[in-house]
Tab-separated table of C-alpha atoms in Angstrom:
chain	number	residue	atom	x	y	z
H	1	MET	CA	0.017	-0.034	0.013
H	2	LYS	CA	2.894	2.286	0.608
H	3	THR	CA	3.810	1.937	-3.056
H	4	TYR	CA	0.377	3.027	-4.156
H	5	ALA	CA	0.468	6.027	-1.825
H	6	GLU	CA	3.862	7.071	-3.282
H	7	LEU	CA	2.309	6.662	-6.847
H	8	LEU	CA	-0.475	9.006	-6.038
H	9	LYS	CA	1.868	11.699	-4.854
H	10	VAL	CA	3.516	11.821	-8.315
H	11	ARG	CA	2.176	14.962	-10.031
H	12	GLY	CA	-0.414	14.303	-12.563
H	13	VAL	CA	-1.040	10.638	-11.724
H	14	THR	CA	-4.159	11.076	-9.619
H	15	ARG	CA	-5.922	13.295	-12.299
H	16	VAL	CA	-5.003	10.996	-15.212
H	17	VAL	CA	-6.092	7.760	-13.330
H	18	LEU	CA	-9.324	9.189	-12.150
H	19	SER	CA	-10.300	11.009	-15.357
H	20	GLN	CA	-9.579	8.007	-17.632
H	21	LEU	CA	-11.471	5.778	-15.109
H	22	LEU	CA	-14.506	8.094	-15.413
H	23	ALA	CA	-14.308	8.257	-19.221
H	24	ARG	CA	-14.084	4.398	-19.351
H	25	PHE	CA	-16.966	3.925	-17.065
H	26	PRO	CA	-19.491	3.285	-19.755
H	27	HIS	CA	-17.676	-0.027	-20.388
H	28	GLY	CA	-19.096	-1.237	-17.171
H	29	MET	CA	-22.625	0.058	-18.077
H	30	LEU	CA	-23.283	-0.262	-21.746
H	31	SER	CA	-23.300	-4.058	-22.183
H	32	ILE	CA	-25.900	-4.380	-19.313
H	33	ALA	CA	-27.888	-1.346	-20.338
H	34	PHE	CA	-28.166	-2.563	-23.951
H	35	LEU	CA	-28.988	-6.043	-22.920
H	36	ILE	CA	-31.797	-4.790	-20.865
H	37	HIS	CA	-32.874	-2.103	-23.496
H	38	VAL	CA	-33.000	-4.258	-26.531
H	39	GLU	CA	-34.609	-7.246	-24.667
H	40	ARG	CA	-37.389	-4.913	-23.510
H	41	ILE	CA	-38.026	-3.523	-26.936
H	42	HIS	CA	-37.675	-6.693	-29.053
H	43	ASN	CA	-38.149	-9.481	-26.354
H	44	SER	CA	-34.930	-11.360	-27.373
H	45	TYR	CA	-31.725	-11.868	-25.530
H	46	ALA	CA	-30.228	-13.163	-28.732
H	47	ALA	CA	-30.990	-9.732	-30.442
H	48	ALA	CA	-29.615	-7.931	-27.504
H	49	GLY	CA	-26.446	-9.989	-27.646
H	50	LEU	CA	-26.062	-9.149	-31.286
H	51	VAL	CA	-26.417	-5.418	-30.634
H	52	VAL	CA	-23.823	-5.609	-27.761
H	53	GLY	CA	-21.594	-7.705	-30.079
H	54	ALA	CA	-21.901	-5.146	-32.907
H	55	ILE	CA	-20.791	-2.220	-30.532
H	56	SER	CA	-17.857	-4.279	-29.338
H	57	LEU	CA	-16.814	-5.392	-32.845
H	58	GLY	CA	-16.924	-1.795	-34.102
H	59	GLU	CA	-14.621	-0.607	-31.266
H	60	ALA	CA	-12.385	-3.615	-31.809
H	61	ILE	CA	-11.980	-2.835	-35.532
H	62	ALA	CA	-11.403	0.921	-35.034
H	63	GLY	CA	-9.141	0.615	-32.019
H	64	PRO	CA	-5.837	-0.118	-33.743
H	65	ILE	CA	-6.450	2.303	-36.362
H	66	SER	CA	-7.401	5.235	-34.063
H	67	SER	CA	-4.578	4.443	-31.754
H	68	ARG	CA	-2.175	4.531	-34.726
H	69	LEU	CA	-3.604	7.907	-35.847
H	70	MET	CA	-2.774	9.366	-32.305
H	71	SER	CA	0.816	9.658	-33.412
H	72	ARG	CA	-0.165	11.563	-36.538
H	73	TRP	CA	-3.025	13.807	-35.455
H	74	GLY	CA	-2.241	14.067	-31.712
H	75	MET	CA	-4.189	12.635	-28.837
H	76	ARG	CA	-6.396	15.653	-28.003
H	77	PRO	CA	-7.967	16.310	-31.434
H	78	LEU	CA	-8.572	12.545	-32.186
H	79	LEU	CA	-10.027	11.774	-28.659
H	80	SER	CA	-12.238	14.931	-28.752
H	81	VAL	CA	-13.921	14.248	-32.149
H	82	MET	CA	-14.378	10.569	-31.419
H	83	ALA	CA	-16.024	11.293	-28.059
H	84	VAL	CA	-18.524	13.650	-29.485
H	85	VAL	CA	-19.572	11.360	-32.244
H	86	ALA	CA	-19.855	8.422	-29.756
H	87	VAL	CA	-22.038	10.344	-27.348
H	88	VAL	CA	-24.399	11.499	-30.121
H	89	LEU	CA	-24.874	8.083	-31.602
H	90	PHE	CA	-25.430	6.141	-28.277
H	91	CYS	CA	-27.865	8.728	-27.185
H	92	ALA	CA	-29.764	8.314	-30.460
H	93	MET	CA	-29.876	4.545	-29.863
H	94	ALA	CA	-31.295	5.028	-26.375
H	95	ILE	CA	-34.056	7.480	-27.352
H	96	ILE	CA	-35.282	6.150	-30.738
H	97	PRO	CA	-36.776	2.572	-30.816
H	98	PHE	CA	-34.943	1.365	-33.960
H	99	SER	CA	-35.396	-2.008	-35.383
H	100	VAL	CA	-32.815	-4.811	-34.562
H	101	PRO	CA	-30.920	-4.482	-37.856
H	102	VAL	CA	-30.567	-0.613	-37.459
H	103	MET	CA	-29.683	-1.035	-33.860
H	104	ILE	CA	-26.932	-3.367	-34.962
H	105	LEU	CA	-25.725	-1.045	-37.705
H	106	LEU	CA	-25.730	2.106	-35.307
H	107	GLY	CA	-24.058	0.021	-32.634
H	108	PHE	CA	-21.286	-0.916	-34.906
H	109	ILE	CA	-20.789	2.788	-35.979
H	110	ALA	CA	-20.928	3.987	-32.409
H	111	GLY	CA	-18.382	1.306	-31.401
H	112	CYS	CA	-16.062	2.475	-34.116
H	113	SER	CA	-16.257	6.027	-32.801
H	114	TYR	CA	-15.612	5.124	-29.107
H	115	PRO	CA	-12.491	7.055	-28.158
H	116	PRO	CA	-9.308	4.792	-27.469
H	117	ILE	CA	-8.853	5.975	-23.914
H	118	GLN	CA	-7.237	2.857	-22.710
H	119	PRO	CA	-4.417	2.791	-25.283
H	120	ALA	CA	-3.835	6.583	-24.715
H	121	VAL	CA	-3.495	6.261	-21.027
H	122	ARG	CA	-1.314	3.213	-21.108
H	123	THR	CA	1.045	4.965	-23.603
H	124	ILE	CA	1.123	8.004	-21.168
H	125	TYR	CA	2.027	5.982	-18.011
H	126	PRO	CA	5.699	5.285	-18.796
H	127	LYS	CA	6.172	9.062	-19.203
H	128	LEU	CA	4.431	9.874	-16.017
H	129	VAL	CA	6.269	7.995	-13.239
H	130	PRO	CA	9.829	6.835	-12.423
H	131	ASN	CA	10.712	3.473	-13.846
H	132	ARG	CA	10.575	1.631	-10.557
H	133	LEU	CA	6.857	2.686	-10.145
H	134	LEU	CA	5.625	1.674	-13.591
H	135	THR	CA	4.627	-1.984	-12.730
H	136	PRO	CA	2.773	-0.821	-9.605
H	137	LEU	CA	1.063	1.846	-11.831
H	138	PHE	CA	-0.146	-0.779	-14.209
H	139	SER	CA	-1.440	-2.810	-11.199
H	140	LEU	CA	-3.167	0.177	-9.823
H	141	ASP	CA	-4.802	0.872	-13.200
H	142	ALA	CA	-6.012	-2.685	-13.501
H	143	THR	CA	-7.184	-2.718	-9.972
H	144	ALA	CA	-8.889	0.797	-10.057
H	145	GLN	CA	-10.712	-0.246	-13.249
H	146	GLU	CA	-12.581	-2.799	-11.180
H	147	ILE	CA	-14.476	0.181	-9.752
H	148	ILE	CA	-16.064	0.330	-13.141
H	149	TRP	CA	-17.335	-3.191	-12.720
H	150	ILE	CA	-18.366	-2.703	-9.108
H	151	VAL	CA	-20.331	0.528	-9.318
H	152	GLY	CA	-21.297	0.287	-13.067
H	153	PRO	CA	-23.510	-2.830	-12.948
H	154	VAL	CA	-25.305	-1.765	-9.705
H	155	LEU	CA	-25.765	1.781	-11.008
H	156	THR	CA	-27.012	0.525	-14.398
H	157	THR	CA	-29.574	-1.950	-12.998
H	158	PHE	CA	-30.796	0.465	-10.455
H	159	VAL	CA	-31.342	3.187	-13.058
H	160	ALA	CA	-32.881	0.717	-15.465
H	161	VAL	CA	-35.246	-0.763	-12.837
H	162	GLN	CA	-36.313	2.621	-11.246
H	163	PHE	CA	-36.295	4.896	-14.323
H	164	GLY	CA	-35.745	2.830	-17.554
H	165	SER	CA	-33.099	1.462	-19.794
H	166	THR	CA	-33.092	4.660	-21.828
H	167	GLU	CA	-32.113	6.584	-18.802
H	168	ALA	CA	-29.329	3.897	-18.027
H	169	ILE	CA	-27.696	4.405	-21.489
H	170	LEU	CA	-27.970	8.207	-21.053
H	171	THR	CA	-26.193	8.035	-17.727
H	172	ALA	CA	-23.422	6.177	-19.204
H	173	MET	CA	-22.994	8.771	-21.887
H	174	ALA	CA	-22.780	11.452	-19.172
H	175	PHE	CA	-19.893	9.570	-17.759
H	176	LEU	CA	-18.135	9.567	-21.110
H	177	ALA	CA	-18.674	13.262	-21.835
H	178	VAL	CA	-17.500	14.398	-18.372
H	179	GLY	CA	-14.680	11.978	-17.929
H	180	GLY	CA	-13.534	12.290	-21.559
H	181	ALA	CA	-13.415	16.157	-21.185
H	182	TRP	CA	-11.447	15.871	-17.983
H	183	PHE	CA	-8.942	13.427	-19.404
H	184	ILE	CA	-8.554	15.180	-22.709
H	185	THR	CA	-7.824	18.525	-21.019
H	186	SER	CA	-5.208	16.978	-18.702
H	187	PRO	CA	-1.769	18.493	-19.210
H	188	SER	CA	-0.154	15.005	-19.454
H	189	VAL	CA	-2.236	14.346	-22.598
H	190	GLY	CA	-1.004	17.416	-24.264
H	191	GLN	CA	2.696	16.828	-23.250
H	192	VAL	CA	3.191	13.276	-24.468
H	193	ARG	CA	4.076	12.889	-28.116
H	194	ILE	CA	3.860	9.495	-29.667
H	195	PRO	CA	6.738	9.019	-32.332
H	196	PRO	CA	5.453	7.482	-35.506
H	197	SER	CA	5.976	3.747	-35.726
H	198	LYS	CA	8.314	2.366	-38.375
H	199	ARG	CA	6.223	-0.791	-38.802
H	200	ARG	CA	3.133	-0.904	-40.982
H	201	LEU	CA	-0.302	-1.174	-39.335
H	202	GLY	CA	-0.534	-4.524	-37.771
H	203	GLY	CA	3.107	-5.185	-37.848
H	204	VAL	CA	3.267	-5.544	-34.092
H	205	LEU	CA	1.181	-8.833	-34.476
H	206	THR	CA	4.381	-10.488	-35.444
H	207	ARG	CA	5.483	-10.177	-31.784
H	208	SER	CA	4.493	-13.166	-29.600
H	209	PRO	CA	3.719	-10.975	-26.477
H	210	VAL	CA	1.068	-9.087	-28.584
H	211	ILE	CA	-0.407	-12.221	-30.007
H	212	ILE	CA	-0.579	-14.021	-26.690
H	213	SER	CA	-2.083	-11.051	-24.867
H	214	MET	CA	-4.625	-10.380	-27.555
H	215	THR	CA	-5.743	-13.942	-27.911
H	216	LEU	CA	-5.902	-14.770	-24.174
H	217	GLY	CA	-7.431	-11.424	-23.535
H	218	LEU	CA	-10.235	-12.288	-26.074
H	219	THR	CA	-11.199	-15.545	-24.358
H	220	LEU	CA	-10.798	-14.114	-20.891
H	221	VAL	CA	-13.142	-11.190	-21.596
H	222	ALA	CA	-15.553	-13.446	-23.256
H	223	THR	CA	-15.689	-15.216	-19.856
H	224	PHE	CA	-16.605	-12.049	-18.191
H	225	SER	CA	-19.166	-11.087	-20.859
H	226	ALA	CA	-20.982	-14.569	-20.684
H	227	VAL	CA	-21.039	-14.199	-16.865
H	228	GLU	CA	-22.622	-10.794	-17.147
H	229	ALA	CA	-25.250	-12.004	-19.549
H	230	GLY	CA	-25.954	-15.062	-17.561
H	231	ILE	CA	-26.570	-13.023	-14.274
H	232	ILE	CA	-28.778	-10.524	-16.183
H	233	GLY	CA	-30.672	-13.518	-17.493
H	234	LEU	CA	-31.115	-14.977	-14.125
H	235	PHE	CA	-31.872	-11.797	-12.095
H	236	GLY	CA	-32.271	-8.892	-14.545
H	237	LYS	CA	-36.070	-8.560	-14.488
H	238	GLU	CA	-36.464	-9.087	-10.741
H	239	GLY	CA	-34.655	-6.239	-9.231
H	240	PRO	CA	-31.200	-5.072	-8.420
H	241	GLU	CA	-29.691	-8.573	-7.548
H	242	ALA	CA	-27.900	-8.846	-10.907
H	243	GLY	CA	-26.173	-5.610	-10.341
H	244	TRP	CA	-25.107	-6.728	-6.862
H	245	ILE	CA	-23.636	-10.039	-7.912
H	246	LEU	CA	-21.723	-8.383	-10.713
H	247	ALA	CA	-20.415	-5.810	-8.198
H	248	ILE	CA	-19.282	-8.489	-5.826
H	249	TYR	CA	-17.494	-10.198	-8.790
H	250	ALA	CA	-15.637	-7.048	-9.468
H	251	LEU	CA	-14.987	-6.497	-5.757
H	252	GLY	CA	-13.127	-9.784	-5.788
H	253	SER	CA	-11.005	-8.549	-8.555
H	254	LEU	CA	-10.298	-5.344	-6.646
H	255	VAL	CA	-9.160	-7.291	-3.581
H	256	GLY	CA	-7.085	-9.556	-5.769
H	257	GLY	CA	-5.374	-6.684	-7.474
H	258	LEU	CA	-4.537	-4.860	-4.246
H	259	ALA	CA	-3.176	-8.125	-2.802
H	260	TRP	CA	-1.256	-9.618	-5.602
H	261	GLY	CA	-1.253	-7.362	-8.663
H	262	HIS	CA	2.016	-5.489	-7.789
H	263	ARG	CA	3.998	-8.777	-7.507
H	264	GLU	CA	6.824	-9.530	-9.900
H	265	ILE	CA	5.729	-11.318	-13.018
H	266	ALA	CA	7.138	-14.737	-13.942
H	267	PRO	CA	6.229	-16.924	-16.957
H	268	TRP	CA	3.799	-18.979	-14.822
H	269	SER	CA	2.207	-16.057	-13.231
H	270	LEU	CA	-0.738	-15.765	-15.708
H	271	THR	CA	-1.544	-19.506	-15.549
H	272	ARG	CA	-1.792	-19.406	-11.703
H	273	ARG	CA	-4.089	-16.399	-11.735
H	274	LEU	CA	-6.345	-17.875	-14.436
H	275	LEU	CA	-6.745	-21.014	-12.358
H	276	VAL	CA	-8.256	-18.957	-9.574
H	277	ILE	CA	-10.723	-17.494	-12.122
H	278	THR	CA	-11.617	-20.930	-13.551
H	279	GLY	CA	-11.912	-22.593	-10.079
H	280	GLY	CA	-14.488	-20.077	-8.957
H	281	LEU	CA	-16.460	-20.349	-12.157
H	282	VAL	CA	-16.632	-24.171	-11.938
H	283	ALA	CA	-17.981	-23.881	-8.475
H	284	ALA	CA	-20.578	-21.337	-9.768
H	285	THR	CA	-22.113	-23.932	-12.213
H	286	PHE	CA	-23.458	-25.918	-9.288
H	287	ALA	CA	-26.220	-23.575	-8.125
H	288	SER	CA	-27.979	-20.431	-9.271
H	289	ASP	CA	-29.057	-18.811	-6.143
H	290	PHE	CA	-27.944	-15.296	-5.118
H	291	TRP	CA	-25.651	-16.135	-2.185
H	292	TRP	CA	-23.874	-19.077	-3.872
H	293	LEU	CA	-23.165	-17.141	-7.065
H	294	SER	CA	-22.062	-14.105	-4.979
H	295	PHE	CA	-19.530	-16.229	-3.145
H	296	THR	CA	-18.158	-18.236	-6.057
H	297	LEU	CA	-17.922	-15.289	-8.409
H	298	PHE	CA	-16.011	-13.269	-5.620
H	299	ILE	CA	-13.457	-16.175	-5.467
H	300	SER	CA	-13.170	-16.166	-9.242
H	301	GLY	CA	-12.787	-12.418	-9.315
H	302	LEU	CA	-9.799	-12.588	-7.186
H	303	GLY	CA	-7.759	-13.592	-10.222
H	304	VAL	CA	-9.191	-11.065	-12.664
H	305	ALA	CA	-7.114	-7.823	-11.989
H	306	PRO	CA	-3.888	-9.848	-11.460
H	307	ALA	CA	-4.324	-11.602	-14.754
H	308	LEU	CA	-4.970	-8.440	-16.676
H	309	THR	CA	-1.849	-6.791	-15.030
H	310	VAL	CA	0.142	-9.474	-16.560
H	311	LEU	CA	-1.188	-9.069	-20.111
H	312	PHE	CA	-0.528	-5.279	-20.038
H	313	THR	CA	2.781	-5.338	-18.309
H	314	ASN	CA	4.094	-7.977	-20.868
H	315	ILE	CA	3.479	-5.431	-23.529
H	316	SER	CA	4.999	-2.577	-21.755
H	317	ALA	CA	8.261	-4.451	-21.022
H	318	THR	CA	8.758	-5.999	-24.505
H	319	MET	CA	7.732	-3.334	-27.072
H	320	LYS	CA	9.151	-0.015	-28.224
H	321	PHE	CA	7.546	3.054	-27.032
H	322	SER	CA	6.331	3.960	-30.502
H	323	GLU	CA	4.632	0.545	-30.731
H	324	THR	CA	2.958	0.344	-27.419
H	325	ALA	CA	-0.242	2.471	-28.306
H	326	GLU	CA	-0.997	0.215	-31.255
H	327	SER	CA	0.006	-2.918	-29.206
H	328	TYR	CA	-2.446	-1.980	-26.456
H	329	ALA	CA	-5.147	-1.214	-29.082
H	330	TRP	CA	-4.816	-4.767	-30.426
H	331	ILE	CA	-5.136	-6.138	-27.021
H	332	GLY	CA	-8.215	-4.048	-26.542
H	333	THR	CA	-9.465	-5.332	-29.890
H	334	GLY	CA	-9.085	-8.918	-28.708
H	335	GLN	CA	-10.994	-8.091	-25.562
H	336	LEU	CA	-13.710	-6.272	-27.315
H	337	ILE	CA	-14.224	-9.131	-29.741
H	338	GLY	CA	-14.270	-11.338	-26.533
H	339	VAL	CA	-17.188	-9.014	-25.208
H	340	GLY	CA	-19.087	-9.615	-28.484
H	341	VAL	CA	-18.461	-13.302	-28.619
H	342	GLY	CA	-19.220	-13.845	-25.048
H	343	ALA	CA	-22.465	-11.859	-25.203
H	344	ALA	CA	-23.561	-13.547	-28.440
H	345	VAL	CA	-22.880	-17.061	-27.196
H	346	ALA	CA	-24.473	-16.427	-23.808
H	347	GLY	CA	-27.503	-14.895	-25.479
H	348	PHE	CA	-28.025	-17.918	-27.601
H	349	CYS	CA	-27.605	-20.189	-24.574
H	350	ILE	CA	-30.134	-18.220	-22.574
H	351	ASP	CA	-32.752	-18.237	-25.230
H	352	HIS	CA	-32.352	-21.990	-25.981
H	353	PHE	CA	-31.163	-23.679	-22.791
H	354	GLY	CA	-31.928	-21.216	-20.014
H	355	ALA	CA	-29.834	-18.550	-18.129
H	356	PRO	CA	-27.682	-21.068	-16.039
H	357	SER	CA	-26.321	-22.372	-19.393
H	358	ALA	CA	-24.531	-18.962	-19.819
H	359	ILE	CA	-22.457	-19.602	-16.670
H	360	ILE	CA	-21.432	-22.903	-18.135
H	361	ALA	CA	-20.399	-21.235	-21.372
H	362	ALA	CA	-18.386	-18.664	-19.286
H	363	THR	CA	-16.674	-21.577	-17.466
H	364	ALA	CA	-15.788	-23.054	-20.848
H	365	PHE	CA	-14.119	-19.838	-21.977
H	366	ALA	CA	-12.190	-19.749	-18.787
H	367	VAL	CA	-10.885	-23.251	-19.263
H	368	ILE	CA	-9.822	-22.364	-22.803
H	369	THR	CA	-8.002	-19.273	-21.611
H	370	ALA	CA	-6.106	-21.253	-18.825
H	371	LEU	CA	-5.165	-24.081	-21.292
H	372	GLY	CA	-3.941	-21.224	-23.747
H	373	ALA	CA	-1.798	-19.827	-20.984
H	374	VAL	CA	-0.158	-23.235	-20.376
H	375	VAL	CA	0.455	-23.699	-24.070
H	376	THR	CA	2.088	-20.361	-24.513
H	377	TYR	CA	4.250	-20.618	-21.399
H	378	ARG	CA	7.405	-20.845	-23.212
H	379	TRP	CA	6.865	-17.485	-25.075
H	380	SER	CA	5.844	-15.613	-21.859
H	381	PRO	CA	8.584	-12.991	-20.672
H	382	ASP	CA	10.264	-13.440	-17.371
H	383	LEU	CA	9.845	-9.842	-15.842
H	384	ARG	CA	11.388	-10.566	-12.410
H	385	GLY	CA	13.910	-7.917	-11.667
H	386	THR	CA	12.796	-5.581	-14.475
H	387	THR	CA	10.996	-2.247	-14.393
H	388	GLY	CA	8.523	-2.881	-17.254
H	389	VAL	CA	9.666	0.246	-19.091
H	390	PRO	CA	9.142	0.133	-22.898
H	391	LEU	CA	12.170	-0.338	-25.112
H	392	PRO	CA	13.663	2.865	-26.534
H	393	ASP	CA	13.024	3.797	-30.110
H	394	THR	CA	16.726	4.509	-30.700
H	395	GLY	CA	19.673	2.262	-30.246
H	396	PRO	CA	23.426	2.349	-29.987
H	397	VAL	CA	25.255	3.633	-33.201
H	398	GLU	CA	28.616	2.182	-33.917
H	399	THR	CA	31.269	4.684	-34.760
H	400	ILE	CA	34.630	4.389	-36.387
H	401	SER	CA	37.446	5.572	-34.135
């Protein structure tokens, strides 16, 4: 905890962490809000899953491109324009009762326009703190983002039940507008310049840390998305229970992140943390009552933030600074595809086999992720004794003496 206190004393860290957290808050709200909103309008969880999937797919496709453009156009202009477009489109989807195909199309476009806050902030971090504090900062970021998943589901279900799903989506957009403006106007955003990458778009995908983090991030987040849809399917129409269970799931991640997220990362670290996630989900499949799911998902959540810390720190420690924004964007792409895949699979399972089957689907995704970590163990970097600082874009030059 002393390390985290020291971090927050560094000038600019508190504002950047809090503002980007606020701007990313809709990620903990929109999936649930649109699942409830589309299901209420069209009476189909499958249709709702497709809309959520379209939003995630749009953001996944646009993420690497928009992150690459930050080095050309600058962070502030790009993030500002995209934030305005995203707010307008999502608000239109909330207010106007479009048909399912139109909702899917608009969801895809809105997803494409969602500003790449996460790649931007993780590119800023190495320039914000001393080298020895970088890994703890990534851990703090991964842990703090669990506040999104603690408060977001509870707030969304409360607003949706008490006022309506339209109001829940508009609330999410208020967070994006306020948080985005606060982050974009931060001095750190204006000071950091990303040098143009010498690789072509997608060139970072030849690096094993990027491929591993993107692929495992996809199946890991599909796990979370399927859990979310399953809990909404079980409790979404009856009151705030769904939000509380998902908040407890995220609380487990918060506790795990504070307890273990700052530890040094070894090649087997990811596998061990994924086993915690998988074990909790396996237990969750045995019953569907509120207290059992709350307990088992809390246990599963203990591994979430520590696992995400490994995925992001592996990139920071193995890529050049000019390549980090695009690399993080590709990881985000994998995770966003995971949101769509998890929501779509879970929605199909709920409609055809009942809500508990979505938890089984989530467990299957978790097992696949853990097996993937075992298979890719030999390519995972050993970061013990390192600072996690990106590689410099310049190298030594030989001279003739």
